[in-house]
CSV table of C-alpha atoms in Angstrom, one decimal:
chain,number,residue,atom,x,y,z
U,29,ARG,CA,78.7,34.5,13.0
U,30,ALA,CA,81.1,37.0,15.0
U,31,LEU,CA,78.7,36.5,18.5
U,32,CYS,CA,79.2,32.6,18.5
U,33,GLU,CA,83.0,32.5,17.6
U,34,LYS,CA,84.0,31.7,21.1
U,35,ILE,CA,82.2,28.6,21.3
U,36,THR,CA,84.3,26.3,20.6
U,37,ASP,CA,83.7,23.2,18.5
U,38,GLY,CA,82.4,20.1,20.9
U,39,CYS,CA,81.4,22.5,23.4
U,40,THR,CA,80.1,19.9,26.1
U,41,ASP,CA,78.9,22.9,29.0
U,42,SER,CA,75.8,24.5,28.5
U,43,VAL,CA,74.9,27.7,26.4
U,44,ILE,CA,72.5,30.4,26.9
U,45,GLU,CA,71.4,32.6,24.8
U,46,LEU,CA,69.5,35.9,25.8
U,47,GLY,CA,66.9,37.3,23.5
U,48,SER,CA,67.0,34.8,21.0
U,49,GLY,CA,63.7,36.3,18.7
U,50,THR,CA,63.0,33.9,16.1
U,51,GLY,CA,66.4,32.7,15.8
U,52,ALA,CA,68.8,34.6,13.8
U,53,VAL,CA,72.0,33.6,16.2
U,54,THR,CA,70.4,30.6,17.0
U,55,THR,CA,71.4,28.5,13.9
U,56,GLN,CA,74.6,29.7,14.1
U,57,ILE,CA,75.2,28.7,18.0
U,58,LEU,CA,73.8,25.1,16.9
U,59,ASN,CA,76.0,24.9,14.1
U,60,ARG,CA,79.1,24.8,16.9
U,61,LEU,CA,77.3,22.1,18.9
U,62,PRO,CA,77.7,18.5,19.6
U,63,SER,CA,73.8,18.4,20.1
U,64,ALA,CA,70.8,20.9,20.4
U,65,ASP,CA,70.5,19.8,24.2
U,66,ARG,CA,73.4,21.8,25.3
U,67,LEU,CA,71.5,25.1,23.9
U,68,THR,CA,68.8,26.9,26.3
U,69,CYS,CA,67.1,30.2,24.8
U,70,MET,CA,65.1,32.8,27.0
U,71,GLU,CA,63.2,35.2,25.0
U,72,LEU,CA,60.1,37.0,26.0
U,73,ASP,CA,58.2,38.4,22.9
U,74,GLY,CA,55.3,35.5,22.6
U,75,LYS,CA,55.1,36.1,19.2
U,76,MET,CA,58.9,35.4,18.4
U,77,CYS,CA,58.5,32.7,20.9
U,78,SER,CA,56.0,30.5,18.7
U,79,ALA,CA,58.1,31.5,15.4
U,80,PHE,CA,61.3,30.1,17.2
U,81,ARG,CA,59.5,27.2,18.5
U,82,ASP,CA,58.4,26.3,14.9
U,83,SER,CA,61.8,26.4,13.4
U,84,PHE,CA,63.7,24.7,16.3
U,85,PRO,CA,61.2,22.7,18.0
U,86,GLY,CA,64.3,20.6,19.5
U,87,VAL,CA,66.1,23.8,21.4
U,88,THR,CA,64.7,24.4,24.8
U,89,LEU,CA,63.3,27.8,25.3
U,90,LEU,CA,61.9,30.0,28.3
U,91,GLU,CA,59.4,32.2,27.4
U,92,LYS,CA,60.9,34.1,30.2
U,93,ASN,CA,62.2,37.4,30.9
U,94,CYS,CA,66.3,37.5,31.3
U,95,CYS,CA,66.1,39.5,34.8
U,96,GLU,CA,65.1,35.7,35.9
U,97,ILE,CA,68.2,33.6,34.1
U,98,GLU,CA,69.7,33.1,37.8
U,99,SER,CA,67.0,31.5,38.7
U,100,PHE,CA,67.1,28.8,35.7
U,101,PHE,CA,70.8,28.1,35.4
U,102,SER,CA,72.1,28.5,39.2
U,103,GLY,CA,74.4,25.2,39.5
U,104,ARG,CA,74.9,24.6,36.2
U,105,LYS,CA,78.2,24.6,34.1
U,106,ILE,CA,77.9,27.0,31.4
U,107,SER,CA,80.7,27.7,28.7
U,108,ASN,CA,78.8,30.5,27.1
U,109,ILE,CA,76.0,33.4,27.7
U,110,VAL,CA,75.5,34.7,24.0
U,111,SER,CA,73.2,38.2,24.1
U,112,SER,CA,71.2,39.5,21.4
U,113,LEU,CA,69.3,41.9,23.8
U,114,PRO,CA,69.6,45.3,23.0
U,115,TYR,CA,70.8,47.0,26.3
U,116,ARG,CA,71.6,50.2,24.9
U,117,SER,CA,67.7,50.7,24.9
U,118,LEU,CA,66.9,48.9,28.1
U,119,PRO,CA,66.7,50.7,31.0
U,120,LYS,CA,70.3,50.9,33.1
U,121,SER,CA,68.6,48.8,36.2
U,122,ILE,CA,67.5,46.1,33.5
U,123,THR,CA,70.8,46.0,32.4
U,124,ASP,CA,72.5,45.7,35.7
U,125,THR,CA,70.2,43.0,36.7
U,126,ILE,CA,70.7,41.0,33.3
U,127,PHE,CA,75.1,41.5,34.2
U,128,GLU,CA,74.7,40.7,37.4
U,129,GLN,CA,73.1,37.4,37.1
U,130,LYS,CA,75.1,36.7,33.9
U,131,ILE,CA,78.4,37.3,36.2
U,132,SER,CA,77.1,35.4,39.3
U,133,LEU,CA,76.6,32.3,36.6
U,134,SER,CA,79.8,32.3,35.2
U,135,ASN,CA,83.4,30.7,35.9
U,136,SER,CA,86.6,32.0,35.2
U,137,GLN,CA,85.8,29.9,31.6
U,138,THR,CA,82.8,31.5,30.9
U,139,VAL,CA,82.4,33.9,28.3
U,140,ILE,CA,80.2,36.7,28.1
U,141,SER,CA,79.4,37.2,24.3
U,142,LEU,CA,76.8,40.3,23.5
U,143,PHE,CA,77.0,42.9,20.4
U,144,SER,CA,75.9,46.6,20.3
U,145,TYR,CA,75.2,48.8,17.2
U,146,ASP,CA,76.8,52.2,19.8
U,147,PHE,CA,80.7,52.3,19.0
U,148,VAL,CA,81.4,54.3,21.4
U,149,PHE,CA,79.5,53.9,24.8
U,150,ALA,CA,79.0,49.7,24.7
U,151,LYS,CA,81.8,49.7,27.0
U,152,TYR,CA,80.7,46.9,29.5
U,153,HIS,CA,84.0,46.2,30.9
U,154,LYS,CA,84.2,49.3,32.4
U,155,ARG,CA,80.9,49.2,34.0
U,156,TYR,CA,80.8,45.7,35.4
U,157,PRO,CA,83.5,43.1,37.0
U,158,ILE,CA,84.3,41.8,33.4
U,159,LYS,CA,87.6,41.4,31.3
U,160,LEU,CA,87.3,42.3,27.6
U,161,ILE,CA,89.3,39.3,25.3
U,162,ASP,CA,88.6,40.5,22.2
U,163,SER,CA,86.3,42.7,20.4
U,164,ARG,CA,85.7,43.3,16.9
U,165,SER,CA,83.4,45.4,13.9
U,166,VAL,CA,80.9,43.6,11.6
U,167,PHE,CA,80.5,45.8,8.9
U,168,LEU,CA,78.6,43.7,6.6
U,169,ASN,CA,75.9,43.6,9.4
U,170,PHE,CA,73.0,46.4,8.7
U,171,PRO,CA,73.4,48.5,10.4
U,172,PRO,CA,77.2,48.0,11.3
U,173,ALA,CA,77.7,46.2,14.9
U,174,LYS,CA,80.3,46.0,17.3
U,175,VAL,CA,80.9,42.4,18.8
U,176,TYR,CA,82.3,42.0,22.3
U,177,HIS,CA,83.8,38.9,24.2
U,178,TYR,CA,84.3,39.3,27.8
U,179,VAL,CA,85.6,36.3,31.1
U,180,VAL,CA,84.3,36.9,34.7
């Protein structure tokens, strides 16, 4: 829930979810949107995509690499980009590509949300031209996680 708290109720712009997996975060996003057509999800793993489609038949799912997000969403008004990607375990070049594209797709109102299990080194606002607007620890998660919300 903490990952999705910056999605405003009744949001009329597009919401992107990166690394949707089987849809644990998707449910929380959908609870905040007026309709499923506002949400587009991206997941690379075919098995997870199959499970996701079974659970969320009305949600658009792109079975694509998140390094390609700009090609799919360029020109759309995006209110939120929510990410469950394991940035800490990805090569820096891939993380850089994804962040550069998220920033390129964002306007001053777009909120970029992500989580990390790394409480010390996940200071993306020091590596990229984004501003940290909120963060909090979620100790009820196992393992505990830290949620970050940024704007450009």
